[in-house]
XYZ file of C-alpha atoms in Angstrom:
714
model
C -5.515 -187.999 165.360
C -8.455 -185.861 166.639
C -11.583 -185.993 164.509
C -11.892 -183.780 161.461
C -15.347 -183.359 159.980
C -16.442 -182.187 156.533
C -20.189 -181.473 156.428
C -21.825 -180.286 153.201
C -25.384 -179.249 152.336
C -27.204 -176.907 149.931
C -24.004 -175.441 148.498
C -22.435 -174.788 151.920
C -19.523 -176.576 153.555
C -18.600 -176.612 157.237
C -15.110 -178.012 157.794
C -14.169 -178.495 161.460
C -10.920 -179.660 163.036
C -11.011 -180.700 166.672
C -7.936 -180.601 168.900
C -6.951 -182.599 171.939
C -6.126 -179.281 173.593
C -8.508 -176.406 172.987
C -11.741 -175.628 171.212
C -12.716 -177.058 167.833
C -11.664 -174.788 164.997
C -13.654 -174.096 161.844
C -11.268 -174.495 158.908
C -13.849 -173.281 156.401
C -17.439 -172.094 156.475
C -18.728 -170.946 153.125
C -19.079 -172.159 149.549
C -18.925 -175.909 149.073
C -15.487 -176.923 147.667
C -16.816 -180.326 146.607
C -16.248 -183.835 147.894
C -13.272 -184.105 150.235
C -11.163 -187.018 151.351
C -8.851 -186.942 154.352
C -5.828 -185.733 152.383
C -7.718 -182.863 150.773
C -9.173 -181.831 154.127
C -5.751 -181.793 155.738
C -4.359 -179.798 152.810
C -7.105 -177.198 153.189
C -6.492 -177.057 156.937
C -2.787 -176.516 156.368
C -3.525 -173.788 153.842
C -5.882 -172.021 156.254
C -3.528 -172.026 159.251
C -2.545 -168.642 160.676
C 1.062 -167.528 160.841
C 2.962 -166.153 163.817
C 3.429 -162.387 163.987
C 6.330 -160.243 165.087
C 6.402 -159.768 168.861
C 3.655 -162.360 169.063
C 3.263 -165.752 170.665
C 5.568 -168.638 169.807
C 2.664 -170.669 168.435
C 0.382 -169.687 165.564
C -3.038 -168.177 166.232
C -5.950 -170.574 166.674
C -9.514 -169.246 166.674
C -12.060 -171.672 168.098
C -15.829 -171.608 167.980
C -15.531 -170.259 171.519
C -12.399 -168.113 170.988
C -9.667 -168.470 173.633
C -7.102 -165.828 174.522
C -4.559 -168.533 175.435
C -4.132 -169.361 171.732
C -3.436 -165.767 170.675
C -6.930 -164.418 170.127
C -6.933 -160.729 171.127
C -10.599 -160.032 170.448
C -13.459 -160.691 172.844
C -13.075 -164.133 174.484
C -15.899 -166.551 173.839
C -16.209 -167.393 177.540
C -15.906 -164.616 180.093
C -16.337 -165.765 183.682
C -14.581 -166.988 186.775
C -14.829 -168.769 190.080
C -14.226 -165.770 192.336
C -11.298 -164.739 190.128
C -10.069 -168.254 189.386
C -10.717 -170.531 186.415
C -11.149 -167.599 184.052
C -8.957 -169.150 181.320
C -9.943 -172.841 181.214
C -7.605 -175.385 179.637
C -10.188 -177.205 177.532
C -9.522 -180.803 176.472
C -11.656 -182.658 173.954
C -13.308 -185.681 175.559
C -15.598 -186.888 172.780
C -16.876 -185.919 169.339
C -20.293 -186.997 168.043
C -21.838 -186.886 164.592
C -25.591 -187.381 164.805
C -25.129 -188.793 168.337
C -22.554 -191.367 167.199
C -18.964 -191.125 168.552
C -16.416 -190.615 165.775
C -12.660 -190.641 165.320
C -10.434 -189.667 162.411
C -11.876 -188.062 159.293
C -15.639 -187.975 158.674
C -17.399 -186.767 155.531
C -21.125 -186.171 155.889
C -24.100 -184.256 154.627
C -26.364 -182.285 156.953
C -25.469 -183.321 160.488
C -25.507 -182.393 164.163
C -21.934 -182.353 165.414
C -21.268 -182.391 169.130
C -18.007 -181.635 170.948
C -17.690 -182.633 174.595
C -14.910 -180.748 176.371
C -13.667 -180.626 179.932
C -11.460 -178.235 181.886
C -10.228 -180.179 184.927
C -8.530 -177.379 186.869
C -11.383 -174.950 186.214
C -13.928 -177.697 187.123
C -16.051 -177.031 184.049
C -17.752 -179.216 181.457
C -18.908 -178.013 178.033
C -21.013 -179.420 175.239
C -20.732 -177.490 172.003
C -23.129 -178.217 169.153
C -22.757 -177.247 165.496
C -25.574 -178.319 163.172
C -25.399 -178.016 159.418
C -29.063 -177.995 158.442
C -30.449 -179.204 155.087
C -31.021 -175.554 154.136
C -27.294 -174.773 154.454
C -27.823 -172.832 157.680
C -25.445 -173.556 160.556
C -27.001 -173.596 164.014
C -24.708 -173.376 167.051
C -25.356 -173.708 170.784
C -23.505 -174.644 173.967
C -24.149 -176.006 177.459
C -21.699 -175.146 180.246
C -21.842 -177.092 183.527
C -20.173 -176.204 186.815
C -18.534 -179.306 188.327
C -17.019 -177.449 191.280
C -18.282 -176.965 194.811
C -18.157 -173.180 194.541
C -20.135 -170.937 192.230
C -18.875 -170.193 188.743
C -20.079 -166.844 187.375
C -20.647 -166.754 183.628
C -20.476 -163.170 182.442
C -20.698 -164.027 178.755
C -20.660 -167.099 176.522
C -20.796 -166.303 172.819
C -20.265 -168.483 169.751
C -18.379 -167.434 166.608
C -17.620 -168.613 163.104
C -14.823 -167.234 160.910
C -15.324 -165.072 157.840
C -12.600 -164.436 155.252
C -10.713 -161.178 154.955
C -12.388 -160.260 151.668
C -15.639 -159.759 153.614
C -15.143 -156.210 154.825
C -18.557 -154.537 154.719
C -21.168 -154.799 157.487
C -24.945 -154.618 157.134
C -27.302 -154.759 160.070
C -30.291 -152.791 161.351
C -31.385 -150.070 163.721
C -34.883 -148.776 164.439
C -37.384 -147.645 167.031
C -41.098 -147.849 167.689
C -43.021 -147.362 164.428
C -39.743 -147.207 162.483
C -38.392 -150.757 162.559
C -35.733 -152.274 160.250
C -33.566 -149.281 159.382
C -30.567 -150.693 157.448
C -27.066 -149.438 158.194
C -23.882 -150.296 156.274
C -20.269 -149.515 157.102
C -16.767 -150.991 156.748
C -15.550 -153.672 159.136
C -12.474 -152.158 160.777
C -9.943 -153.628 163.185
C -11.678 -154.007 166.511
C -15.136 -155.090 167.602
C -18.475 -154.058 166.135
C -20.794 -155.031 168.973
C -24.576 -154.610 169.119
C -26.259 -155.167 172.456
C -29.992 -155.573 172.978
C -30.919 -154.612 176.541
C -34.693 -154.327 176.193
C -35.629 -157.672 177.738
C -37.143 -158.468 174.337
C -35.677 -158.687 170.848
C -36.094 -154.945 170.297
C -37.217 -152.628 167.518
C -33.570 -151.595 167.177
C -32.180 -155.136 167.078
C -29.256 -155.963 164.831
C -31.723 -158.569 163.479
C -29.390 -160.181 160.934
C -25.748 -159.110 161.179
C -24.118 -159.607 157.776
C -20.515 -159.194 156.680
C -19.867 -159.426 152.962
C -17.701 -158.560 150.020
C -17.592 -154.838 149.347
C -20.717 -153.632 147.561
C -22.636 -156.893 147.993
C -26.192 -156.731 146.721
C -29.291 -158.838 146.417
C -27.805 -161.350 143.970
C -24.127 -160.419 143.974
C -21.302 -160.770 146.467
C -20.676 -163.456 149.043
C -22.228 -162.730 152.440
C -21.805 -164.324 155.851
C -24.545 -163.553 158.352
C -25.595 -164.432 161.892
C -28.768 -164.170 163.921
C -29.151 -164.770 167.657
C -32.422 -166.632 168.167
C -33.401 -165.155 171.514
C -36.280 -162.991 172.714
C -34.414 -161.451 175.659
C -31.181 -159.518 176.097
C -28.658 -160.478 173.448
C -25.384 -159.687 171.669
C -24.398 -159.642 167.998
C -20.801 -158.930 167.100
C -18.331 -158.848 164.231
C -14.624 -158.628 165.015
C -11.398 -158.172 163.093
C -8.169 -158.482 165.076
C -4.505 -157.664 164.519
C -3.619 -160.885 162.662
C -6.456 -160.205 160.210
C -8.701 -162.949 161.623
C -12.417 -162.117 161.415
C -15.391 -163.672 163.167
C -19.104 -163.061 163.554
C -21.427 -164.452 166.201
C -23.285 -163.680 169.360
C -25.231 -164.975 172.298
C -27.217 -163.961 175.357
C -26.433 -160.751 177.219
C -26.448 -161.726 180.880
C -27.232 -159.237 183.615
C -25.236 -159.444 186.873
C -25.851 -162.760 188.582
C -27.901 -164.324 185.768
C -24.991 -166.590 184.809
C -24.134 -167.742 188.343
C -23.870 -171.528 188.397
C -23.908 -173.623 191.548
C -22.548 -177.158 191.526
C -24.189 -179.174 188.767
C -26.039 -176.197 187.328
C -26.013 -175.587 183.571
C -25.953 -172.443 181.462
C -27.493 -173.017 178.031
C -26.851 -170.494 175.306
C -29.464 -169.404 172.802
C -29.152 -170.936 169.391
C -27.130 -168.804 167.004
C -27.834 -169.180 163.271
C -25.111 -168.621 160.679
C -26.001 -168.071 157.033
C -23.616 -168.070 154.072
C -24.963 -167.175 150.640
C -24.283 -165.350 147.394
C -26.284 -162.161 147.755
C -28.948 -161.033 150.188
C -31.835 -162.717 148.369
C -30.144 -166.115 148.674
C -29.479 -165.400 152.352
C -33.159 -164.610 152.863
C -34.148 -167.762 150.958
C -32.212 -169.965 153.391
C -34.002 -168.416 156.374
C -37.377 -168.700 154.640
C -36.868 -172.351 153.735
C -35.931 -173.113 157.331
C -39.011 -171.359 158.734
C -41.387 -172.953 156.252
C -40.220 -176.404 157.374
C -40.896 -175.792 161.099
C -43.746 -177.662 162.809
C -45.232 -174.287 163.783
C -45.259 -172.998 160.190
C -48.739 -171.809 159.170
C -50.972 -172.987 156.377
C -50.228 -170.801 153.371
C -53.942 -170.163 152.794
C -53.744 -167.329 155.297
C -57.159 -165.965 156.291
C -57.760 -162.306 155.472
C -58.015 -160.579 158.851
C -59.870 -157.624 160.329
C -58.347 -156.176 163.510
C -60.610 -153.655 165.248
C -57.901 -151.639 167.068
C -57.668 -148.583 164.800
C -61.434 -148.734 164.265
C -62.550 -148.500 167.912
C -59.505 -148.445 170.232
C -60.929 -148.895 173.774
C -64.501 -148.025 172.814
C -65.982 -151.509 173.026
C -69.571 -150.882 172.035
C -71.171 -154.245 171.258
C -73.475 -152.941 168.529
C -70.622 -151.141 166.781
C -68.374 -154.207 166.940
C -71.139 -156.471 165.634
C -71.697 -154.029 162.777
C -67.968 -154.163 161.972
C -68.203 -157.945 161.794
C -71.101 -157.759 159.328
C -69.265 -155.273 157.136
C -66.049 -157.276 157.230
C -67.750 -160.525 156.265
C -69.474 -158.782 153.338
C -66.038 -157.791 152.004
C -64.680 -161.336 152.196
C -62.771 -161.058 155.502
C -62.115 -164.469 157.070
C -60.833 -163.664 160.574
C -62.105 -161.090 163.078
C -59.797 -159.964 165.904
C -61.003 -158.156 169.034
C -58.123 -156.079 170.361
C -57.334 -154.438 173.721
C -60.162 -153.339 176.045
C -62.413 -156.381 176.520
C -61.290 -157.436 180.027
C -61.291 -156.314 183.656
C -61.265 -152.559 184.264
C -59.562 -151.925 180.941
C -61.440 -148.845 179.712
C -58.133 -147.202 178.831
C -54.457 -148.129 179.174
C -54.145 -147.120 182.855
C -55.994 -150.030 184.465
C -57.030 -153.667 184.244
C -54.011 -155.169 182.526
C -53.321 -158.605 183.998
C -56.951 -159.432 184.831
C -57.834 -161.791 181.983
C -61.543 -161.988 182.728
C -64.224 -160.631 180.359
C -65.526 -157.298 181.648
C -69.173 -157.635 182.767
C -69.549 -153.866 182.387
C -68.707 -153.858 178.683
C -69.861 -157.382 177.896
C -72.719 -158.276 180.293
C -73.404 -161.492 178.351
C -69.709 -162.222 177.981
C -68.161 -162.355 174.536
C -70.703 -164.947 173.375
C -72.905 -162.603 171.285
C -69.874 -161.336 169.359
C -68.118 -164.697 169.010
C -71.316 -166.451 167.964
C -72.077 -163.843 165.306
C -68.526 -163.868 163.953
C -68.699 -167.640 163.650
C -72.142 -167.520 162.034
C -70.714 -165.156 159.431
C -68.103 -167.782 158.548
C -65.123 -166.028 160.120
C -62.549 -167.129 162.665
C -62.393 -165.277 165.980
C -59.223 -163.841 167.468
C -58.520 -162.129 170.786
C -55.803 -159.775 172.063
C -53.725 -160.559 175.173
C -50.667 -159.074 176.838
C -49.862 -161.936 179.225
C -46.506 -160.668 180.551
C -47.773 -157.245 181.575
C -49.813 -155.716 184.392
C -51.201 -152.363 185.470
C -50.643 -151.466 189.099
C -54.348 -150.594 189.048
C -55.495 -154.187 188.595
C -56.857 -156.935 190.804
C -53.807 -159.134 190.289
C -51.329 -156.385 191.184
C -53.280 -155.418 194.298
C -53.415 -159.054 195.412
C -49.787 -159.865 194.532
C -47.574 -156.767 194.300
C -44.591 -159.096 194.751
C -45.322 -160.575 191.319
C -44.263 -157.305 189.655
C -40.677 -157.349 188.394
C -38.640 -154.946 190.524
C -35.328 -154.313 192.231
C -34.936 -154.421 195.992
C -35.920 -150.836 196.785
C -38.340 -149.674 194.090
C -40.646 -150.442 191.236
C -39.434 -149.650 187.724
C -40.527 -146.438 186.062
C -43.833 -147.150 184.352
C -43.988 -147.497 180.592
C -47.407 -147.088 178.969
C -48.723 -147.064 182.568
C -47.693 -150.682 182.996
C -45.266 -152.988 184.741
C -43.984 -156.495 183.967
C -45.513 -159.570 185.575
C -42.769 -161.969 186.695
C -43.683 -165.241 184.986
C -40.661 -166.924 186.585
C -42.675 -166.894 189.841
C -44.822 -170.061 189.760
C -47.925 -168.345 191.130
C -47.826 -165.616 188.493
C -47.242 -168.179 185.747
C -50.216 -170.278 186.885
C -52.415 -167.177 187.191
C -51.901 -166.268 183.525
C -52.020 -169.846 182.285
C -55.222 -170.519 184.210
C -57.084 -167.385 183.108
C -56.094 -167.761 179.462
C -56.962 -171.473 179.458
C -60.389 -170.736 180.924
C -61.114 -168.307 178.090
C -59.930 -170.765 175.440
C -62.220 -173.390 176.955
C -65.268 -171.103 177.127
C -64.981 -169.391 173.754
C -64.220 -170.656 170.252
C -60.935 -168.741 169.951
C -58.914 -169.474 166.825
C -56.187 -166.874 167.116
C -54.317 -164.853 169.732
C -52.608 -161.534 169.167
C -49.945 -161.748 171.912
C -48.615 -158.285 172.697
C -45.669 -157.062 174.818
C -45.617 -153.290 175.104
C -42.704 -152.298 177.283
C -39.011 -152.912 177.859
C -37.838 -154.857 180.892
C -36.104 -152.194 182.992
C -35.049 -152.888 186.616
C -36.473 -156.341 185.939
C -35.677 -158.257 189.124
C -37.477 -160.692 191.398
C -38.917 -159.461 194.687
C -37.935 -159.177 197.472
C -34.186 -159.423 196.781
C -34.354 -157.781 193.360
C -31.954 -160.132 191.575
C -31.895 -159.720 187.793
C -34.443 -161.996 186.097
C -34.646 -161.098 182.409
C -33.176 -164.469 181.396
C -35.645 -166.323 183.615
C -38.546 -164.224 182.318
C -37.622 -164.993 178.708
C -37.572 -168.726 179.366
C -40.840 -168.515 181.309
C -42.464 -166.780 178.322
C -41.397 -169.670 176.096
C -42.757 -172.202 178.633
C -46.105 -170.405 178.853
C -46.534 -170.243 175.106
C -45.429 -173.859 174.726
C -47.962 -175.025 177.320
C -50.825 -173.087 175.741
C -49.936 -174.525 172.343
C -49.875 -178.011 173.854
C -53.290 -177.561 175.463
C -54.894 -175.765 172.506
C -53.108 -176.916 169.347
C -55.763 -175.377 167.071
C -55.022 -171.814 168.244
C -52.745 -169.688 166.094
C -50.489 -167.152 167.827
C -49.062 -163.831 166.686
C -45.965 -162.214 168.156
C -46.620 -158.497 168.568
C -44.400 -156.318 170.734
C -45.162 -152.629 170.320
C -45.210 -153.703 166.690
C -42.075 -155.506 165.518
C -39.986 -155.616 168.699
C -40.111 -159.392 169.244
C -39.127 -161.018 165.965
C -36.457 -163.707 166.097
C -36.010 -167.328 165.086
C -36.706 -168.676 168.579
C -40.117 -167.066 168.876
C -40.818 -168.240 165.315
C -40.571 -171.821 166.610
C -43.870 -171.058 168.371
C -45.897 -168.488 166.437
C -47.503 -168.321 163.023
C -47.456 -164.576 162.505
C -45.706 -161.386 163.575
C -46.905 -157.802 163.636
C -44.279 -155.995 161.594
C -44.945 -152.556 163.085
C -47.637 -150.475 164.762
C -47.077 -148.103 161.852
C -49.282 -149.101 158.894
C -48.319 -146.086 156.762
C -47.560 -147.690 153.349
C -44.562 -145.434 152.684
C -42.868 -146.854 155.783
C -44.278 -150.333 155.291
C -42.508 -150.572 151.915
C -39.180 -150.485 153.770
C -40.343 -152.581 156.719
C -41.682 -155.445 154.607
C -38.589 -155.315 152.373
C -36.136 -155.695 155.256
C -38.206 -157.819 157.653
C -38.223 -160.187 154.684
C -34.487 -160.620 155.158
C -35.420 -163.067 157.914
C -39.119 -163.863 157.497
C -41.187 -165.092 154.525
C -44.249 -163.170 153.397
C -46.867 -165.474 154.922
C -45.916 -164.680 158.539
C -45.692 -160.872 158.220
C -48.920 -159.182 159.321
C -49.680 -156.556 156.660
C -52.841 -154.463 156.939
C -54.791 -151.959 154.883
C -55.619 -149.089 157.219
C -57.693 -145.949 156.822
C -56.588 -143.222 154.431
C -54.866 -141.092 157.056
C -52.214 -142.977 159.006
C -52.892 -143.012 162.750
C -49.127 -142.936 163.409
C -47.628 -140.571 160.810
C -50.681 -138.464 159.942
C -50.006 -138.851 156.220
C -52.856 -139.590 153.810
C -52.559 -142.259 151.107
C -54.768 -143.549 148.345
C -56.434 -146.920 148.949
C -54.901 -148.445 145.816
C -51.401 -147.743 147.168
C -52.251 -148.974 150.657
C -53.573 -152.226 149.227
C -50.761 -152.752 146.694
C -48.316 -152.441 149.608
C -50.202 -154.690 152.037
C -50.675 -157.687 149.745
C -46.995 -158.644 150.169
C -47.669 -160.184 153.557
C -50.471 -161.817 155.537
C -53.234 -159.453 154.467
C -55.524 -157.740 156.925
C -57.692 -154.675 157.371
C -57.491 -152.203 160.277
C -60.087 -149.568 159.525
C -63.479 -148.367 160.723
C -65.392 -149.709 157.746
C -68.510 -147.745 158.723
C -66.628 -144.599 157.713
C -65.486 -145.936 154.344
C -67.221 -144.689 151.198
C -69.021 -147.016 148.805
C -66.210 -146.492 146.312
C -63.591 -147.415 148.926
C -65.532 -150.505 149.983
C -65.813 -151.663 146.387
C -62.081 -151.222 145.840
C -61.297 -152.996 149.107
C -63.585 -155.883 148.102
C -61.694 -156.147 144.776
C -58.283 -156.291 146.450
C -59.415 -158.887 149.000
C -60.814 -161.093 146.227
C -57.631 -160.688 144.181
C -55.495 -161.556 147.206
C -57.492 -164.703 147.925
C -57.116 -165.808 144.321
C -53.354 -165.209 144.363
C -52.281 -165.775 147.986
C -50.862 -169.203 147.282
C -48.457 -167.595 144.805
C -47.669 -164.642 147.068
C -47.108 -166.743 150.181
C -45.143 -169.709 148.853
C -42.723 -168.122 146.430
C -39.136 -166.918 146.682
C -38.419 -163.280 147.469
C -36.495 -161.323 144.838
C -35.488 -157.692 145.165
C -33.984 -155.325 142.660
C -31.986 -152.407 143.995
C -32.553 -149.313 141.867
C -30.274 -146.267 141.980
C -33.018 -143.745 142.737
C -33.820 -143.112 146.379
C -37.313 -143.995 147.512
C -38.032 -146.636 144.847
C -38.917 -150.176 145.958
C -39.051 -152.972 143.382
C -39.562 -156.518 144.621
C -41.317 -159.709 143.723
C -42.252 -163.219 144.759
C -41.462 -165.902 142.182
C -42.202 -169.609 141.878
C -43.458 -172.304 139.529
C -46.554 -170.224 138.749
C -44.567 -167.195 137.607
C -44.207 -164.112 139.763
C -45.971 -161.159 141.324
C -43.883 -157.975 141.425
C -44.441 -154.541 142.900
C -42.921 -151.209 141.907
C -43.521 -148.460 144.456
C -42.395 -144.845 144.502
C -42.183 -143.089 147.867
C -40.733 -139.798 146.633
C -40.169 -138.019 143.345
C -37.107 -138.810 141.248
C -34.898 -136.364 139.278
C -35.995 -137.831 135.946
C -39.500 -138.471 134.637
C -38.799 -142.146 133.929
C -36.927 -144.799 135.905
C -35.867 -146.593 132.749
C -36.064 -150.350 132.147
C -36.633 -152.589 135.157
C -35.542 -156.221 135.229
C -37.648 -159.099 136.542
C -35.309 -161.707 138.093
C -36.084 -165.232 139.217
C -38.537 -166.409 136.548
C -37.964 -169.644 134.646
C -35.565 -168.536 131.925
C -36.825 -170.704 129.035
C -40.558 -170.386 129.697
C -42.796 -167.874 127.955
C -44.583 -165.546 130.386
C -47.533 -163.195 130.064
C -47.173 -159.846 131.828
C -50.316 -158.147 133.127
C -50.270 -154.930 135.140
C -52.519 -153.826 137.972
C -52.226 -150.087 137.552
C -54.949 -148.344 139.547
C -53.055 -145.071 140.078
C -54.087 -141.693 138.647
C -51.632 -141.189 135.758
C -52.864 -140.045 132.343
C -52.413 -142.682 129.635
C -50.769 -140.202 127.247
C -47.788 -139.767 129.596
C -47.617 -143.408 130.632
C -45.140 -146.040 129.411
C -46.556 -147.014 125.962
C -46.341 -150.768 126.489
C -48.972 -150.653 129.247
C -51.656 -149.773 126.713
C -50.797 -152.907 124.730
C -50.443 -155.292 127.644
C -50.429 -158.151 128.244
C -46.997 -158.723 126.752
C -45.440 -162.146 126.240
C -41.716 -162.642 126.906
C -39.464 -165.375 128.233
C -38.098 -165.295 131.749
C -34.616 -164.704 130.357
C -35.832 -161.717 128.338
C -37.601 -160.215 131.339
C -34.504 -160.734 133.495
C -31.928 -159.383 131.029
C -33.775 -156.735 128.988
C -36.832 -155.992 131.093
C -39.566 -153.439 130.524
C -39.751 -149.666 130.734
C -40.909 -148.799 134.243
C -44.403 -147.321 134.449
C -44.599 -143.655 135.356
C -45.467 -143.305 139.022
C -46.648 -140.473 141.200
C -45.179 -140.272 144.748
C -46.809 -142.710 147.175
C -48.211 -144.967 144.471
C -47.463 -148.489 143.280
C -48.180 -150.835 140.406
C -48.328 -154.619 140.578
C -47.078 -156.938 137.816
C -48.850 -160.291 137.561
C -46.568 -162.530 135.474
C -47.684 -166.056 134.600
C -46.185 -168.807 132.428
C -48.238 -169.550 129.326
C -46.554 -172.726 128.067
């Protein structure tokens, strides 16, 4: 009998039945039903089998990990492709099944495991390896490798991977967005048909589906089962959820291939991105699985994240050495630990129309090189960081004039410019070596600790000269190779993924970077939402979160420093502000917040995210909890119909332990109209009491926040 595998980890079970004919079929992915023997597995498989339908096929529906139309699936096929019109419906046969690289037969019960299925389609002349990994976190990670065994080309149009979700999961949550407005949640019913989100930006995208979740109706942060997926890919991609006429439902995704990108000659292989699947009870538990996975990666950062100053909103392209040195002195006096020089230090880059791609220090702006600035930053006890945009080029640059063929383009034209720039084709060896060589030379000359790696335009008409064939897939892989090689050569350097803000955030880039820039918009009203929902995938310690000047450079709104700081501390804290223009009072407050963050960052950046949905619009209440208690934030973005929000509950604290509640309330509200308990704080209550009864919410003005510092006392 073909192998049947029961894998269980962290409260999740993945039950898979292979078939001699056809793709392996997931019998169950979801809550762990407990230890299974062969009889119980077979009983569950029998109970999960689909029935035949009227006017349907004579055999019951089977839905594989790569769904096949030949077994009755009427949704999107998992493999779409052909050999000049032939071989478009391969007859897959299972050749071998591996569990942790060991061939297996019969029934296998295991814990976390990597399960491999080797399949062949003789008439179609194709070979496929399909991998399903149940990770210790309970995440499922899927990928595939398709090889052309024929003498003629096989064109892969699409290869996507799916897992089933039960019919009770009928509500979809994913995200939209745009520049400076990332992570806009959208919820709607899952209807019969396909809900398909395509990312065609050549990068992950500010409007990416991000995490596509299907759950029980009304699911919340700690209620309702949810099944989610995330395509770990920094290029064009697909997320989809489908419900077809039998009632079968699947979620999944893969790479979106442009014409010709999936063409395989004899012996050539198409490798899919890794697709992550996440089952949990509630959105906070879903986020916790992702966070645990990321914190265990080799690239995960030290949780003692250095407080950062980025000079961009302070000086933009005005690189005056004396002014930048003065900023370094002021930053160090406040307790800043990392100084980042942003765009404008290289080539002819006096504005955004020229110089991009020439990664050589400008002798006009920096006649002694960057040494005076780097040396002073280091003498002040800070790390030094530098901005790059390695995949981009201005046409007005030395590299573009010398090698116009290195610009991504179709056969008869250059793409329309975006931000006055074009894309440098890193899939061309000469272009790759140019960037690698110039960046390496800078890392060797200067004591660079950190790189802000930017990517400020979509890949449109992104082909390879002179023929113009589509090359987004090749460019994405070349980006990974470049970053991997720089990390190999300079393992001490930390990298940030910035892409017009938060347009390149996914689990594949997180294998390589220690930080992301959540958005170019630092307005705290918007950042409340962005940090809340970016946290669905990422833990606090990797989300760049800055305190900017009082008036937002993006939205034009003005906010009090106490609110800006209380928002920014729930991430990797930084400052982006011309400190020479700050008042003494502002500098003193900023110094206080930086010191408080340093004292508490281990708690903020190692704990578990908890969120409490409140009925009023524009209220954000979240926390980070762990063995040392919790730090919570209540923020109000807009006025509410009633004066008080009522009691708020503090979930996630150790139920039996006594906790002391202190409040950081630096907002301008008169004490006589404030919640009475604040005057008598700190209060002492157990975790169970705080979670079930809670405390009356403080009175807030719009665009203000209070922070609750809750610590165990026993």
